[in-house]
Coordinates of N, CA and C in Angstrom, one line a residue:
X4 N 9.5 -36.8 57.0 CA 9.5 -35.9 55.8 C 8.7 -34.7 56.1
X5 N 9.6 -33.3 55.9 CA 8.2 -32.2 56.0 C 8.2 -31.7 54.3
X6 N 6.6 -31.2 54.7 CA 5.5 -30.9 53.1 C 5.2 -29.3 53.6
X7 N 5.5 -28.9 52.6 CA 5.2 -26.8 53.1 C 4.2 -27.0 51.7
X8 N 2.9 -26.7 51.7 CA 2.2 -26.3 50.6 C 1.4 -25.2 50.4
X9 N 1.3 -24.1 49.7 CA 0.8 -22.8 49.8 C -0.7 -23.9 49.4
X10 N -1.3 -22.9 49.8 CA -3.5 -23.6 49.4 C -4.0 -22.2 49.5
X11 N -5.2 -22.3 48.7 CA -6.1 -21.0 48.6 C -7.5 -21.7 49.7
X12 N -7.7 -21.0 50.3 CA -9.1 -20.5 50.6 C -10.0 -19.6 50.3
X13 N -11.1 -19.5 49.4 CA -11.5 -17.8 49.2 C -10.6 -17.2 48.9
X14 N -10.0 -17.2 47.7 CA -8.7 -16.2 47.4 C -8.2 -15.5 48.6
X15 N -8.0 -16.7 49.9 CA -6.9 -16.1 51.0 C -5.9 -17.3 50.4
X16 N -5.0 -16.8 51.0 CA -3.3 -18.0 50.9 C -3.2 -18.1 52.4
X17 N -2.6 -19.7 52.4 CA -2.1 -20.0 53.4 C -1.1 -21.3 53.2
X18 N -0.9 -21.2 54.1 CA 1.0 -22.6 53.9 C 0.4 -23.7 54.7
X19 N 0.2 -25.0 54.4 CA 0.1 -26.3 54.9 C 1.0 -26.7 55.3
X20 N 1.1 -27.2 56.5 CA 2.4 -28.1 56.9 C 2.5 -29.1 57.2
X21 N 3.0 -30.2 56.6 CA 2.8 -31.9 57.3 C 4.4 -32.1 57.8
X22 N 4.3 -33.1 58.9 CA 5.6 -33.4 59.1 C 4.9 -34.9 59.7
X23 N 5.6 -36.2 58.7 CA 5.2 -36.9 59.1 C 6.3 -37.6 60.1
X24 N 6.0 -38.3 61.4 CA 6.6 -38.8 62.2 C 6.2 -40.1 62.5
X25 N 7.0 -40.8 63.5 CA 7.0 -42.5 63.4 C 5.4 -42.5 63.5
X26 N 4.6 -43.5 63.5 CA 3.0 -43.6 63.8 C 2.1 -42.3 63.6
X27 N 2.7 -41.2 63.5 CA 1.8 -39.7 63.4 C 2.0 -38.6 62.2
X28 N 1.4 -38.2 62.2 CA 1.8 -36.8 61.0 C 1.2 -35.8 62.4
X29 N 2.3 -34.5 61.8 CA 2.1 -33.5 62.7 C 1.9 -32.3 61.7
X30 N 0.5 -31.8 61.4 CA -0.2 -30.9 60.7 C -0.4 -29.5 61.2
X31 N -0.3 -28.8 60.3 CA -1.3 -27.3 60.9 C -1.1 -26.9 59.8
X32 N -2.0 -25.3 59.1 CA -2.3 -25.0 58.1 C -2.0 -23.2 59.1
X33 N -1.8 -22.3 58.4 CA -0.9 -21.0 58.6 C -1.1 -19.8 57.9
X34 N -1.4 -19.0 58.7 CA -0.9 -17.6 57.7 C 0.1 -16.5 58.6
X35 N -0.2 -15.4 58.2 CA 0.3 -14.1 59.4 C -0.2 -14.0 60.7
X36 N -1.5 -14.4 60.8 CA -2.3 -14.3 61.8 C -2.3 -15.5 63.0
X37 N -2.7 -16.7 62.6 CA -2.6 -17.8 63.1 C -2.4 -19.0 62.2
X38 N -3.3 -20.3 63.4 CA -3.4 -21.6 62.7 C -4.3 -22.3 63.4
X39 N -4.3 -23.2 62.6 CA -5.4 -23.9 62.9 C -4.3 -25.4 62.7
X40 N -4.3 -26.5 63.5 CA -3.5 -27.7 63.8 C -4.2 -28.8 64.1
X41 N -3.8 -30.1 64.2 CA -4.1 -31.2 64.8 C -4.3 -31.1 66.5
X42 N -4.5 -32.4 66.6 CA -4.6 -32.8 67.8 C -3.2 -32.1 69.0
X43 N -1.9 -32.5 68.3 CA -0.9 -31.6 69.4 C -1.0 -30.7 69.6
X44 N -1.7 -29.6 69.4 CA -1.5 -28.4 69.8 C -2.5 -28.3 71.4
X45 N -2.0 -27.8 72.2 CA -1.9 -28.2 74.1 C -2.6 -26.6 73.8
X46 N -3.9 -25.8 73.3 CA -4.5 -25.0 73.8 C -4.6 -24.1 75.0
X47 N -4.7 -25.3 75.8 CA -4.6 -25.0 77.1 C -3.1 -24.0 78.2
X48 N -2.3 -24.4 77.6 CA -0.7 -24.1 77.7 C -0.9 -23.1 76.6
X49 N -1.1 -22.3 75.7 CA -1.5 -21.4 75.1 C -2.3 -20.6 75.6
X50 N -3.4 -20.6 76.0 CA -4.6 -19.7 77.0 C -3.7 -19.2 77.9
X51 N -2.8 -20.1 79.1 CA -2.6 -20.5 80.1 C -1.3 -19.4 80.4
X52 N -0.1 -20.4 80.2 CA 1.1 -20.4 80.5 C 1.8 -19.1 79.5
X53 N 1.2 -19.0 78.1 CA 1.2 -18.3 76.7 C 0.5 -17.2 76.7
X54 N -0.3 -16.8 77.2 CA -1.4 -15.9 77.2 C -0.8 -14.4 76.9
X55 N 0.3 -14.2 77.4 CA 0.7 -12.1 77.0 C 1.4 -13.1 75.4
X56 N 1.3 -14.0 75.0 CA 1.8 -13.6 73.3 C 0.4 -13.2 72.5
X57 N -0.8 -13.8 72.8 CA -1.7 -13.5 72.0 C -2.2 -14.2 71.1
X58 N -1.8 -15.6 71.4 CA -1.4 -16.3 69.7 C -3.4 -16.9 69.0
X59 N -3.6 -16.8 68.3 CA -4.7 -17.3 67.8 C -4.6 -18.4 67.0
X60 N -5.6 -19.3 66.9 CA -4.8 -20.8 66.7 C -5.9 -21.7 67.1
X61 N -6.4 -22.6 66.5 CA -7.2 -23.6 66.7 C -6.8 -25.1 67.1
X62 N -7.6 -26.1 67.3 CA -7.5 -27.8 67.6 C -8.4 -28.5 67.2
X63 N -8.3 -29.6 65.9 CA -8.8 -30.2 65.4 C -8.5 -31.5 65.8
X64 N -8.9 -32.6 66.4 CA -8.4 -34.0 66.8 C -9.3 -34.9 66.0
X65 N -8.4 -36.4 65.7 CA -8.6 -37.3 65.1 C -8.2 -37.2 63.3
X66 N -7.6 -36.0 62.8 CA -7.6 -36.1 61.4 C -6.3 -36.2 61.5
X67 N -6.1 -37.1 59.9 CA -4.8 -37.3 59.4 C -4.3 -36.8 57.9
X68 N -5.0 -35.7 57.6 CA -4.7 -35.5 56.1 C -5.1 -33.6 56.4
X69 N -4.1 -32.9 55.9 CA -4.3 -31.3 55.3 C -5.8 -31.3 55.1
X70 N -6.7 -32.2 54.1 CA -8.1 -31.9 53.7 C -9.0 -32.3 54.8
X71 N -8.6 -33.6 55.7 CA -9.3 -33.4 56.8 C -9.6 -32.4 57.6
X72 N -8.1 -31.8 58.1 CA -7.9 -30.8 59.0 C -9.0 -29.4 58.7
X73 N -9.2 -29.3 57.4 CA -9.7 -28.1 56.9 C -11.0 -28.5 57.0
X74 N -11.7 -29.2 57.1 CA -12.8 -30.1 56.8 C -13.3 -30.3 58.5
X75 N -12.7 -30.7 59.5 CA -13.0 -30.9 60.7 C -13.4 -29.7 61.3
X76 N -14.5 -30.0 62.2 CA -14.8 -29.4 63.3 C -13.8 -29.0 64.8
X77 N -13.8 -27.9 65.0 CA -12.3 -27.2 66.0 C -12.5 -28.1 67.5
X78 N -12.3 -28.4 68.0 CA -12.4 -29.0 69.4 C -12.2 -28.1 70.8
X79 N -11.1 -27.3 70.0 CA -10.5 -26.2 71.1 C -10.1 -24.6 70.3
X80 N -10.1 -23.9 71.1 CA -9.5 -22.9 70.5 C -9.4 -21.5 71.4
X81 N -7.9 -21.0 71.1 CA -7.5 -19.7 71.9 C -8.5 -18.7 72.1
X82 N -7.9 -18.4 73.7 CA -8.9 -16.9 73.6 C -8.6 -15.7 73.0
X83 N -7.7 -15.9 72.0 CA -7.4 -14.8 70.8 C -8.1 -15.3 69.8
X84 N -8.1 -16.5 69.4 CA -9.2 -16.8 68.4 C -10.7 -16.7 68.7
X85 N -11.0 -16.6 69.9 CA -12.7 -16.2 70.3 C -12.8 -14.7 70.1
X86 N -11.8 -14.0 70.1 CA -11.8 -12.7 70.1 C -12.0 -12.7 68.4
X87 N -11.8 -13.2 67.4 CA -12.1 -13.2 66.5 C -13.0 -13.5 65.3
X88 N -13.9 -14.6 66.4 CA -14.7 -15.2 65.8 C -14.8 -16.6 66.2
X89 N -13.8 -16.9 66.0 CA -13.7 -18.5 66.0 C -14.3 -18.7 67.2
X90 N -14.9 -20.5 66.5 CA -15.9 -20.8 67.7 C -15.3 -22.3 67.7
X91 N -15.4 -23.0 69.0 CA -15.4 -24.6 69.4 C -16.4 -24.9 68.1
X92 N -16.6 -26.4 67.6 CA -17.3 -26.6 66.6 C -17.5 -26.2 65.1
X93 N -16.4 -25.1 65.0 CA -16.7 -24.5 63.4 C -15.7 -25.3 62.3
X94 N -15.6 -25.2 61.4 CA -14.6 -26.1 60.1 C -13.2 -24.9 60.6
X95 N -12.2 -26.3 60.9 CA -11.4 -25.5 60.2 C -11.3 -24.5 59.0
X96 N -11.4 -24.5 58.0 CA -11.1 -23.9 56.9 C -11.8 -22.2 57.4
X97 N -13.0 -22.4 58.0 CA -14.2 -21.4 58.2 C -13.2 -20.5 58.9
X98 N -12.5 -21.0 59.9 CA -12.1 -20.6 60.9 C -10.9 -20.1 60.3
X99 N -9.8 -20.5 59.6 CA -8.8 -19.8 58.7 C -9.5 -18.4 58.3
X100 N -10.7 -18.5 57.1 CA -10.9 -17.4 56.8 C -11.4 -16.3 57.9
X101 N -11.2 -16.4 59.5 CA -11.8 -15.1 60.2 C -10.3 -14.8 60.4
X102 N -9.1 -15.4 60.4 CA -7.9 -14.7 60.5 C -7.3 -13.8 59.6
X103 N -7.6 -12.5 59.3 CA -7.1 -11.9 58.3 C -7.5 -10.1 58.7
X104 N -6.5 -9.5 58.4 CA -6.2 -8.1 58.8 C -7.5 -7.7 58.3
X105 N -7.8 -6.8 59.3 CA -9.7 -6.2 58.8 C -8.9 -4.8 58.2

């Protein structure tokens, strides 16, 4: 089953997305700019392989719920998202609010 849910942060909007699969849900939370995701998201193959798109985008592992994810500490994160702020260790949600047109 997929779940699209608009959520406020700080009067920002952003779209939640669950898709749950056999044993797993597969999460990330979204706007224009980036995301911030679960554990699948392969960072590395993003820095790496991905690098001329630019993408900004975080990795949160071990949660299973939209309010974890926002709640969790980042594990990984693009070097488009360092260029922004975002740090290894910050809350998701924290890290949503540095994505946003200055």
């Amino acid at each position: 089953m997929l779940e699209m849910t608009p959520i406020t942060i700080e009067n920002e909007m952003f779209i939640a997305v669950t898709l749950k699969l056999p044993k797993t849900n597969f999460m990330a939370v979204t706007n224009d700019i980036g995301y911030i995701m679960c554990g699948a998201l392969d960072v590395g193959l993003l820095n790496e392989k991905l690098k001329e798109r630019k993408i900004v985008a975080g990795r949160a592992v071990g949660v299973r719920t939209i309010e974890q994810l926002l709640e969790a500490p980042l594990e990984s994160v693009t070097l488009e998202a360092e260029e922004l702020g975002i740090t290894v260790g910050m809350k998701g949600k924290d890290a949503l609010l540095k994505m946003k047109y200055e």
